[in-house]
Amino acid sequence: MGIYVEQSPHIQVRHLSTSYGEHIVQQDLNFSVQRGDIFIIMGGSGCGKTTLLRHLIGLKRPLQGEVVINNINFTDAAAEQQRQIKRSMGVLFQSGALFSSMTLAENIALPLKEHTTLSDGEMSDLIAYKLALVGLAGCEELYPAEISGGMQKRAGLARAMALDPEILFFDEPSAGLDPLNSRRLDELILELRENLGTTIVIVSHELASILAIGNNGIFLDAESKTMIASGGPAYLKQHSSDKRVRAFLNRGGD
Amino acid sequence: MLQLTGEWLLQRGIPSIQPLLEQLSDYRSLHFNTQSMGHWDSSLTAFLLQLQRYCLANGVSVNYQGLPSGVQRLLTLAMTTHQRDDPNLNTAPGSLLNQVGESTLNLWYDAPQTLRFIGGSAVALANTVRGRAHFRREDIGLLLQDAGPRALPIVSLISFLVGMILAYMGASQLALFGAEIYIADLVGIGMVREVGALMTAIIIAGRTGASYAAEIGTMQVNEEIDALRTLGISPIEYLVLPRLITLIIMVPLLTLYADLVGILAGMMVAVTAFNISVFEYYVQTLHIMDINHILVGLSKALVYGICIAIAGCLRGIQCGRSAAAVGQATTSAVVTSIIYVVVSASVMTVLYQKLGI
Ligand SMILES: Nc1ncnc2c1ncn2[C@@H]1O[C@H](COP(=O)(O)OP(=O)(O)OP(=O)(O)O)[C@@H](O)[C@H]1O
Ligand SMILES: [Mg+2]
C-alpha cells in the first residue's frame, strides 16, 4: 500500500435537486469535495441540509442531477458497485440511529461482521478502541436506551468510524454534546483527517467548531431553494458578498 | 385608527378578525390606540399577527407606534421568519367521494411497491437456501421462541373453543338422523383441512404480524433502517427474512397443535353430551383421517404464514416517521394480513375442491 495523490475531487455533485415526492427542497446544487476536506453544509434550520445528506449517501434518489463519488456515478451505479461505495462511507445520523435491540458493542460489530473477516477477539479489541475514542470506554454491554442522548450520538459516531471509512458524513455531530465533548469531537475529526486522510462532510450549526475545523463548505438557503455561497467558513464569515451568509456566521451581528 | 381596550387574556379566547376585515377594506392605513388597554398576553399578539398578515397581503400599511413596545418587538420577531409555502401541507381531507378516489389511487400506487417487496423477499429466501443471505442466526432463535411457544396458550384456548363449537353445531343436526358418531368426521376434517390453519393464522396475524409491523416501524422512525442501508445491509435480508422463515416454520407447527386440541375438544363434547365412547370416537377419527387432509391443512398454514410475515414487514418498512405512523402501520398490518389470509384461503379451498384433493 502506498499513498497516492489523486487530483479529481472525492465527491462531486452536479445539478442536484433534492425533494420529498413533488416537494422540492433544494435545486441546482453544484459543488465538489476534495480528498481530506472538512466540508461543512451550513444553512438555517429546515433548509434541507439533512435532505441533501440523505441524497449524498444514496438513501434517496435525486429528482435531477447526479452524485459522483470516486469518479463513479453513485446515482446510476449497479447494486454491487453501490455496495462498494457504501462500504467506503460512514454515516452519523442526526438522531444517532443506533440499533435499539443490540448493545453498543453489537452495534459497532455489525458493520465489521458485514464487511470484514476479523475474529471475535480482534473485533472486541477494535470495538473497545473505537468506544474509547469517543469517550465511552467500558460501555460495551449497555443498550442504547440505557445511555443519554449525547452518549448515543457518540456511540453512533463510533459505529460510523468502525470501518475506517474514506468519507465520514456527520449530521449535527455536536448537537446534544457538552462543550468539552464537543471540543474533543473537533480534535477527533482533525486527527482522523490528519492520520487517515479521511474526507469529512459535516452538517453543523455549531459556529465555533464550523469556523475552527471547516476548510470548505456550502451555504443553503430555504427561501431561494438553492446554495447561495460556497467556500471556507472562516473566509465566508469575513468576505462573503451575501449579507445572509455573513449574518449567519456572525450570529446576526454583522 | 383601531382602538384596543380592556384586558386581552387567553382565558377569554382570541377574537376573530373577520368582522374587522369587512370594515378594513375601505382604509389604506391602520393606526392603533391602546390608551385604555389593560393586561395583555399571547391572545393580543396572535390577533395582531393575523391582522398584519391580512394587511400585508392587501396593501394596507400598518403603523405600530400606538402599540406597547413589548408587543411591537414580539410582532417583529414573529414576522422575521420565513413563511413556508409547501403545497403538501394543505392536505385537509376532502369530500367523501374525494377520499374514496384517493384511497383507490393509493391502492394502485401501492401495488408496484408491494410486488417489489414480495420479489425482494423471494430473492432473499432463495439466497438463504444457497447460504448467501446475511442475518444474525441468533435473531431467528428469539423470533421462533416468541412466535411459537409463547403463542401456545392463546392457540390452545381458541382452538379448544372452536372444536367444541364445531362439535355442538354438527351434533345437533346429526342427532336428527341418529348419526352422532359422524361428529368425529365433521370435527376431524373441518379442523384439519380448514379451521385449524385459519384460526391459527388469525391469532398469529393479530399477535405476531402486528408486533413485526410495530417493531420494524419503530426502527424506521428511529432511522435504524436507513442506518442499515448505509452499512450496505439490505433490510429485506436482515429484518424481513428471519421473520419470514420464522412464520414459515411456526404457523404449520402451531396449526398441527391447534388441530389436535380441536379434535380433543370435539371428543370431549361427543363423550360427555352424546354418549359416544372415547374408543369409538378415536377409531372413527383414525378411519377418516387421511394424510391428504393433513397435507392440505399444512399447505394452507404455510401460505398463511408467508402472507402474515409479508404483510407485517411490508407495513413496518412503509411506516412513516412518527408515533402515530407506527400505530397506523400496526393496524394496517393486521387488516392486510387478514385480507391476504382470507383471500388465499378461499382460492385454495376452491382450487383443492376442483383438483379433487
Ligand atoms: N419526510 C419528509 N417528508 C416531507 N417533507 C420533509 C420530510 N422531512 C423533511 N421535510 C421537509 O424538507 C425540508 C428540509 O428538511 P431537513 O430535515 O433537510 O432540514 P435541515 O436543514 O436538516 O434542518 P435542521 O437543521 O433543523 O435539521 C423541511 O422544510 C421539511 O419540512
Ligand atoms: Mg437536519
PDB file of N, CA and C in Angstrom, chain A residues 42 72 118 144 167 181 211:
ATOM      1  N   MET A  42     -23.862  24.276   5.568  1.00  0.00           N
ATOM      2  CA  MET A  42     -24.450  25.246   6.501  1.00  0.00           C
ATOM      3  C   MET A  42     -25.817  25.685   6.003  1.00  0.00           C
ATOM      4  N   ILE A  72     -17.063   7.580  -9.703  1.00  0.00           N
ATOM      5  CA  ILE A  72     -18.117   6.647 -10.092  1.00  0.00           C
ATOM      6  C   ILE A  72     -19.459   7.326  -9.856  1.00  0.00           C
ATOM      7  N   LEU A 118     -12.631 -10.302  10.479  1.00  0.00           N
ATOM      8  CA  LEU A 118     -11.918 -10.292  11.755  1.00  0.00           C
ATOM      9  C   LEU A 118     -12.451 -11.379  12.687  1.00  0.00           C
ATOM     10  N   PRO A 144     -28.717   0.996  23.887  1.00  0.00           N
ATOM     11  CA  PRO A 144     -28.906   2.425  23.584  1.00  0.00           C
ATOM     12  C   PRO A 144     -29.896   3.105  24.525  1.00  0.00           C
ATOM     13  N   ILE A 167     -14.829   8.317   3.623  1.00  0.00           N
ATOM     14  CA  ILE A 167     -15.635   9.524   3.794  1.00  0.00           C
ATOM     15  C   ILE A 167     -16.519   9.339   5.017  1.00  0.00           C
ATOM     16  N   ASN A 181     -16.982  17.799  25.409  1.00  0.00           N
ATOM     17  CA  ASN A 181     -17.087  16.703  24.452  1.00  0.00           C
ATOM     18  C   ASN A 181     -17.127  17.219  23.031  1.00  0.00           C
ATOM     19  N   LEU A 211     -16.100  27.160  12.319  1.00  0.00           N
ATOM     20  CA  LEU A 211     -15.010  28.075  11.981  1.00  0.00           C
ATOM     21  C   LEU A 211     -13.663  27.463  12.314  1.00  0.00           C
TER      22      LEU A 211
END
